[in-house]
Tab-separated table of C-alpha atoms in Angstrom:
chain	number	residue	atom	x	y	z
A	112	MET	CA	9.387	-15.121	-10.165
A	113	SER	CA	11.433	-17.134	-7.681
A	114	PHE	CA	13.634	-15.684	-4.958
A	115	ASP	CA	15.383	-18.988	-4.255
A	116	ASP	CA	18.888	-17.729	-5.042
A	117	TYR	CA	18.991	-15.287	-2.112
A	118	THR	CA	20.894	-16.401	0.980
A	119	SER	CA	20.787	-13.488	3.442
A	120	LEU	CA	17.179	-12.565	2.690
A	121	SER	CA	14.166	-14.849	2.969
A	122	PHE	CA	10.681	-14.395	1.601
A	123	GLU	CA	7.055	-15.112	2.403
A	124	ARG	CA	4.029	-14.481	0.210
A	125	SER	CA	0.514	-13.823	1.404
A	126	PRO	CA	-2.687	-14.568	-0.500
A	127	ALA	CA	-3.259	-10.802	-0.609
A	128	GLY	CA	-0.135	-10.277	-2.722
A	129	VAL	CA	2.159	-9.022	0.037
A	130	LEU	CA	5.765	-10.146	-0.281
A	131	THR	CA	7.481	-10.103	3.109
A	132	VAL	CA	11.236	-9.679	2.757
A	133	TRP	CA	13.066	-10.817	5.889
A	134	LEU	CA	16.564	-9.574	6.620
A	135	ASP	CA	17.739	-12.989	7.721
A	136	ARG	CA	21.070	-12.903	9.561
A	137	PRO	CA	19.695	-13.007	13.115
A	138	GLU	CA	22.970	-14.284	14.565
A	139	SER	CA	24.539	-10.914	13.645
A	140	ARG	CA	21.419	-8.820	14.357
A	141	ASN	CA	20.987	-8.644	10.564
A	142	ALA	CA	24.141	-6.616	10.024
A	143	THR	CA	24.753	-6.080	6.326
A	144	ASP	CA	27.706	-8.085	5.044
A	145	ARG	CA	28.811	-8.157	1.401
A	146	VAL	CA	26.170	-10.727	0.479
A	147	MET	CA	23.206	-8.952	2.075
A	148	HIS	CA	24.269	-5.552	0.745
A	149	GLY	CA	24.463	-6.951	-2.781
A	150	GLU	CA	21.146	-8.760	-2.446
A	151	LEU	CA	19.371	-5.610	-1.237
A	152	ALA	CA	20.751	-3.808	-4.284
A	153	ARG	CA	19.523	-6.356	-6.839
A	154	LEU	CA	16.252	-7.150	-5.092
A	155	TRP	CA	14.270	-4.350	-6.688
A	156	ALA	CA	14.412	-5.652	-10.257
A	157	ASP	CA	13.096	-9.032	-9.098
A	158	ILE	CA	10.255	-7.385	-7.169
A	159	GLU	CA	9.286	-5.251	-10.152
A	160	SER	CA	9.191	-8.210	-12.531
A	161	ASP	CA	7.006	-10.350	-10.246
A	162	ASP	CA	3.382	-9.723	-11.223
A	163	LYS	CA	2.097	-11.526	-8.132
A	164	VAL	CA	3.617	-8.931	-5.799
A	165	ARG	CA	1.299	-6.019	-5.034
A	166	ALA	CA	3.061	-4.668	-1.930
A	167	VAL	CA	6.327	-5.334	-0.114
A	168	LEU	CA	6.933	-5.588	3.630
A	169	PHE	CA	10.484	-5.452	5.028
A	170	ALA	CA	11.211	-6.945	8.445
A	171	GLY	CA	14.148	-8.313	10.423
A	172	ARG	CA	14.547	-11.757	11.962
A	173	GLY	CA	15.499	-11.979	15.590
A	174	GLU	CA	16.274	-9.128	17.945
A	175	ALA	CA	16.803	-6.287	15.470
A	176	PHE	CA	15.737	-4.925	12.137
A	177	CYS	CA	19.363	-4.278	11.127
A	178	ALA	CA	22.378	-3.505	13.288
A	179	GLY	CA	24.174	-1.641	10.491
A	180	GLY	CA	27.198	-2.518	8.433
A	181	ASP	CA	29.107	-5.660	9.308
A	182	LEU	CA	32.337	-4.458	10.929
A	183	ASP	CA	34.463	-6.872	8.909
A	184	LEU	CA	33.003	-5.410	5.726
A	185	ILE	CA	33.672	-1.867	6.926
A	186	GLU	CA	37.271	-2.789	7.702
A	187	GLU	CA	37.671	-4.474	4.322
A	188	GLN	CA	36.609	-1.269	2.589
A	189	ILE	CA	39.393	0.832	4.120
A	190	ALA	CA	41.651	1.998	1.256
A	191	ASN	CA	40.135	-0.701	-1.001
A	192	PHE	CA	39.207	1.213	-4.141
A	193	ASP	CA	37.431	-1.607	-5.988
A	194	LEU	CA	35.308	-2.600	-3.006
A	195	VAL	CA	34.462	1.022	-2.191
A	196	VAL	CA	33.232	1.552	-5.748
A	197	GLN	CA	31.134	-1.615	-5.500
A	198	MET	CA	29.597	-0.517	-2.194
A	199	MET	CA	28.881	2.943	-3.591
A	200	ASP	CA	27.078	1.482	-6.595
A	201	GLU	CA	25.076	-0.871	-4.389
A	202	ALA	CA	24.150	1.859	-1.894
A	203	ARG	CA	22.866	3.946	-4.784
A	204	ALA	CA	20.912	0.971	-6.141
A	205	ILE	CA	19.227	0.344	-2.770
A	206	VAL	CA	17.921	3.899	-2.487
A	207	LEU	CA	17.063	4.508	-6.142
A	208	GLY	CA	15.574	1.029	-6.445
A	209	ALA	CA	13.173	1.833	-3.628
A	210	LEU	CA	12.243	5.181	-5.151
A	211	ASP	CA	11.660	3.730	-8.619
A	212	CYS	CA	9.943	0.496	-7.581
A	213	PRO	CA	6.320	0.481	-8.799
A	214	LYS	CA	5.153	-1.555	-5.783
A	215	PRO	CA	4.400	0.200	-2.453
A	216	THR	CA	6.723	-0.680	0.425
A	217	VAL	CA	6.329	-0.862	4.198
A	218	ALA	CA	9.058	-1.325	6.818
A	219	ALA	CA	8.383	-3.035	10.172
A	220	VAL	CA	11.202	-1.903	12.456
A	221	HIS	CA	12.050	-3.301	15.889
A	222	GLY	CA	15.218	-3.420	17.945
A	223	SER	CA	17.747	-1.297	16.124
A	224	ALA	CA	17.976	0.166	12.622
A	225	VAL	CA	21.411	1.420	11.583
A	226	GLY	CA	23.328	1.949	8.351
A	227	ALA	CA	21.879	0.323	5.244
A	228	GLY	CA	19.055	-1.039	7.400
A	229	LEU	CA	18.072	2.468	8.424
A	230	ALA	CA	18.228	3.541	4.787
A	231	LEU	CA	15.853	0.709	3.886
A	232	ALA	CA	13.498	1.582	6.743
A	233	LEU	CA	13.278	5.281	5.897
A	234	VAL	CA	13.155	5.030	2.100
A	235	ALA	CA	10.142	2.716	2.412
A	236	ASP	CA	6.851	4.425	1.662
A	237	LEU	CA	5.576	3.742	5.184
A	238	SER	CA	7.682	2.996	8.253
A	239	ILE	CA	6.087	1.348	11.292
A	240	VAL	CA	8.578	1.465	14.149
A	241	ALA	CA	8.608	0.119	17.684
A	242	GLU	CA	8.400	2.873	20.266
A	243	ASP	CA	11.527	1.525	21.956
A	244	ALA	CA	13.463	0.890	18.734
A	245	THR	CA	16.817	2.624	18.317
A	246	LEU	CA	17.450	4.499	15.074
A	247	ALA	CA	21.016	5.650	14.576
A	248	GLU	CA	22.815	7.375	11.715
A	249	GLY	CA	26.335	6.755	12.939
A	250	HIS	CA	28.540	7.440	9.916
A	251	VAL	CA	30.167	10.507	11.458
A	252	ARG	CA	31.154	8.524	14.544
A	253	LEU	CA	33.196	6.312	12.205
A	254	GLY	CA	34.833	9.337	10.591
A	255	ILE	CA	32.961	9.114	7.285
A	256	ALA	CA	30.269	11.351	5.842
A	257	ALA	CA	26.601	10.449	6.239
A	258	GLY	CA	26.056	9.286	2.693
A	259	ASP	CA	23.905	6.251	2.018
A	260	HIS	CA	20.514	7.908	2.467
A	261	ALA	CA	20.530	10.555	5.183
A	262	VAL	CA	21.300	13.732	3.236
A	263	LEU	CA	18.558	12.816	0.764
A	264	LEU	CA	15.820	11.768	3.189
A	265	TRP	CA	16.213	13.379	6.597
A	266	PRO	CA	15.808	17.094	5.715
A	267	LEU	CA	12.509	16.358	3.948
A	268	LEU	CA	11.240	13.999	6.635
A	269	CYS	CA	12.095	15.883	9.815
A	270	GLY	CA	13.490	19.284	8.735
A	271	MET	CA	17.011	20.604	8.370
A	272	ALA	CA	17.518	21.565	12.029
A	273	LYS	CA	16.763	18.063	13.354
A	274	ALA	CA	18.602	16.462	10.428
A	275	LYS	CA	21.779	18.416	11.176
A	276	TYR	CA	21.542	17.667	14.882
A	277	HIS	CA	21.332	13.903	14.436
A	278	LEU	CA	23.586	13.569	11.380
A	279	LEU	CA	26.406	15.790	12.660
A	280	THR	CA	26.423	14.413	16.202
A	281	GLY	CA	25.415	10.824	15.487
A	282	THR	CA	22.892	11.005	18.326
A	283	PRO	CA	20.474	8.045	18.129
A	284	LEU	CA	16.763	8.386	18.730
A	285	THR	CA	13.928	6.116	19.760
A	286	GLY	CA	11.034	5.147	17.564
A	287	LEU	CA	8.765	7.327	19.686
A	288	GLU	CA	10.991	10.371	19.171
A	289	ALA	CA	11.383	9.532	15.472
A	290	GLU	CA	7.614	9.703	15.062
A	291	ARG	CA	7.429	12.953	17.046
A	292	ILE	CA	9.810	14.721	14.661
A	293	GLY	CA	8.267	13.184	11.525
A	294	LEU	CA	11.118	10.845	10.622
A	295	VAL	CA	8.882	7.745	10.546
A	296	SER	CA	5.237	7.151	9.733
A	297	ARG	CA	4.097	5.634	13.037
A	298	SER	CA	5.501	4.266	16.278
A	299	VAL	CA	3.641	1.531	18.144
A	300	PRO	CA	4.463	-0.823	21.029
A	301	ALA	CA	7.066	-3.376	19.969
A	302	GLU	CA	4.666	-6.301	20.173
A	303	GLU	CA	2.314	-4.593	17.700
A	304	VAL	CA	4.830	-3.654	15.001
A	305	MET	CA	4.521	-6.693	12.759
A	306	ALA	CA	0.739	-6.901	12.940
A	307	GLU	CA	0.329	-3.191	12.233
A	308	ALA	CA	2.806	-3.206	9.347
A	309	THR	CA	1.214	-6.329	7.862
A	310	ALA	CA	-2.264	-4.810	8.013
A	311	ILE	CA	-1.023	-1.679	6.237
A	312	ALA	CA	0.782	-3.694	3.566
A	313	GLU	CA	-2.360	-5.745	2.949
A	314	LYS	CA	-4.415	-2.561	2.677
A	315	LEU	CA	-2.001	-1.232	0.054
A	316	ALA	CA	-2.085	-4.552	-1.788
A	317	ALA	CA	-5.882	-4.399	-1.911
A	318	GLY	CA	-5.958	-0.816	-3.157
A	319	SER	CA	-5.959	0.585	-6.673
A	320	ASP	CA	-2.627	-0.387	-8.206
A	321	THR	CA	-2.423	2.607	-10.521
A	322	ALA	CA	-3.707	5.175	-8.026
A	323	ILE	CA	-1.204	4.123	-5.372
A	324	ARG	CA	1.670	3.701	-7.840
A	325	TRP	CA	1.189	7.067	-9.503
A	326	THR	CA	0.677	8.917	-6.225
A	327	ARG	CA	3.874	7.538	-4.702
A	328	GLN	CA	5.806	8.134	-7.920
A	329	ALA	CA	4.710	11.761	-7.876
A	330	LEU	CA	5.553	12.152	-4.188
A	331	ASN	CA	8.977	10.631	-4.760
A	332	GLN	CA	9.779	13.477	-7.159
A	333	TRP	CA	10.493	15.512	-4.028
A	334	TYR	CA	13.347	13.117	-3.298
A	335	ARG	CA	14.569	13.189	-6.882
A	336	VAL	CA	15.046	16.947	-6.614
A	337	GLY	CA	17.606	16.137	-3.929
A	338	LEU	CA	19.548	13.533	-5.909
A	339	PRO	CA	22.537	15.842	-6.572
A	340	ALA	CA	22.932	16.234	-2.790
A	341	PHE	CA	22.592	12.459	-2.414
A	342	GLU	CA	25.325	11.812	-4.972
A	343	SER	CA	27.597	14.330	-3.274
A	344	SER	CA	27.080	12.765	0.149
A	345	LEU	CA	27.591	9.268	-1.220
A	346	ALA	CA	30.864	10.243	-2.880
A	347	HIS	CA	32.111	11.966	0.274
A	348	GLU	CA	31.170	8.965	2.387
A	349	MET	CA	33.276	6.695	0.194
A	350	LEU	CA	36.155	9.170	0.189
A	351	GLY	CA	36.260	8.784	3.959
A	352	PHE	CA	37.423	5.176	3.587
A	353	PHE	CA	40.716	6.600	2.353
A	354	GLY	CA	40.999	9.171	5.155
A	355	PRO	CA	42.874	9.244	8.464
A	356	ASP	CA	39.945	8.851	10.871
A	357	ILE	CA	38.139	5.618	10.135
A	358	ARG	CA	40.739	3.093	11.279
A	359	GLY	CA	41.047	4.386	14.839
A	360	ARG	CA	37.316	4.941	15.211
A	361	LEU	CA	36.523	1.460	13.937
A	362	ASP	CA	38.965	-0.037	16.457
A	363	THR	CA	37.300	1.972	19.223
A	364	LEU	CA	33.874	0.704	18.160
A	365	ARG	CA	35.073	-2.899	18.114
A	366	ALA	CA	36.482	-2.518	21.639
A	367	ARG	CA	33.250	-0.989	22.909
A	368	LEU	CA	31.175	-3.825	21.421
A	369	ARG	CA	33.482	-6.409	23.003
A	370	ASP	CA	32.851	-4.803	26.393
A	371	ASP	CA	29.111	-4.373	25.826
A	372	PRO	CA	27.752	-6.562	22.972
A	373	SER	CA	24.211	-5.268	23.545
């Protein structure tokens, strides 16, 4: 299986059977534009059909894992029914593709993880996160419901009280705090993230294929119980693109980023 037709993702294979998938838009801190969002959605079928892949490692080029949705894409979605439907279908495919994929997945997270990037990081089987990384579920700050993964994953990972606090207020948290509340698997110093995540991915690749696959498939049934809540949150998120709040909040965010690009 070749991954040559991807343009916003790049790939490396190891002799151990680990496929490293790089989010590869470093000039935009790997923000998800239309191309990357679509490629993340269709990636899973290609991974599943590649017999040489025994484990998958997700990482981000440059300064961040993923800075969230590209602001031009977010603006384009406002009151755009066809595009909103497309984004909804792709968001669903990213999450369900990860849950259904027979290959174990690891996320190596540094810098920031927001939006679809945060969904990818947390839906991975194991998430290795820099202690100083910033994880942010900021949908509500844009005036849209937290839909692409949060309602499905956060209550099971860190409990309803912490989930409501972060999802309703949009308060970001560090990798160290994310590990403390159980949102991620491990936090390590930033310089150790890639090595640690790679070692774990190689360990999974060397393990029993069926034992690991069946164990994770069984564990993921806990998420599947929550799929009605996921579908509800996803639909309400997309409804927000037709509401009164998003335009003004998006303009405010653009102005803030112009004043402080970091």
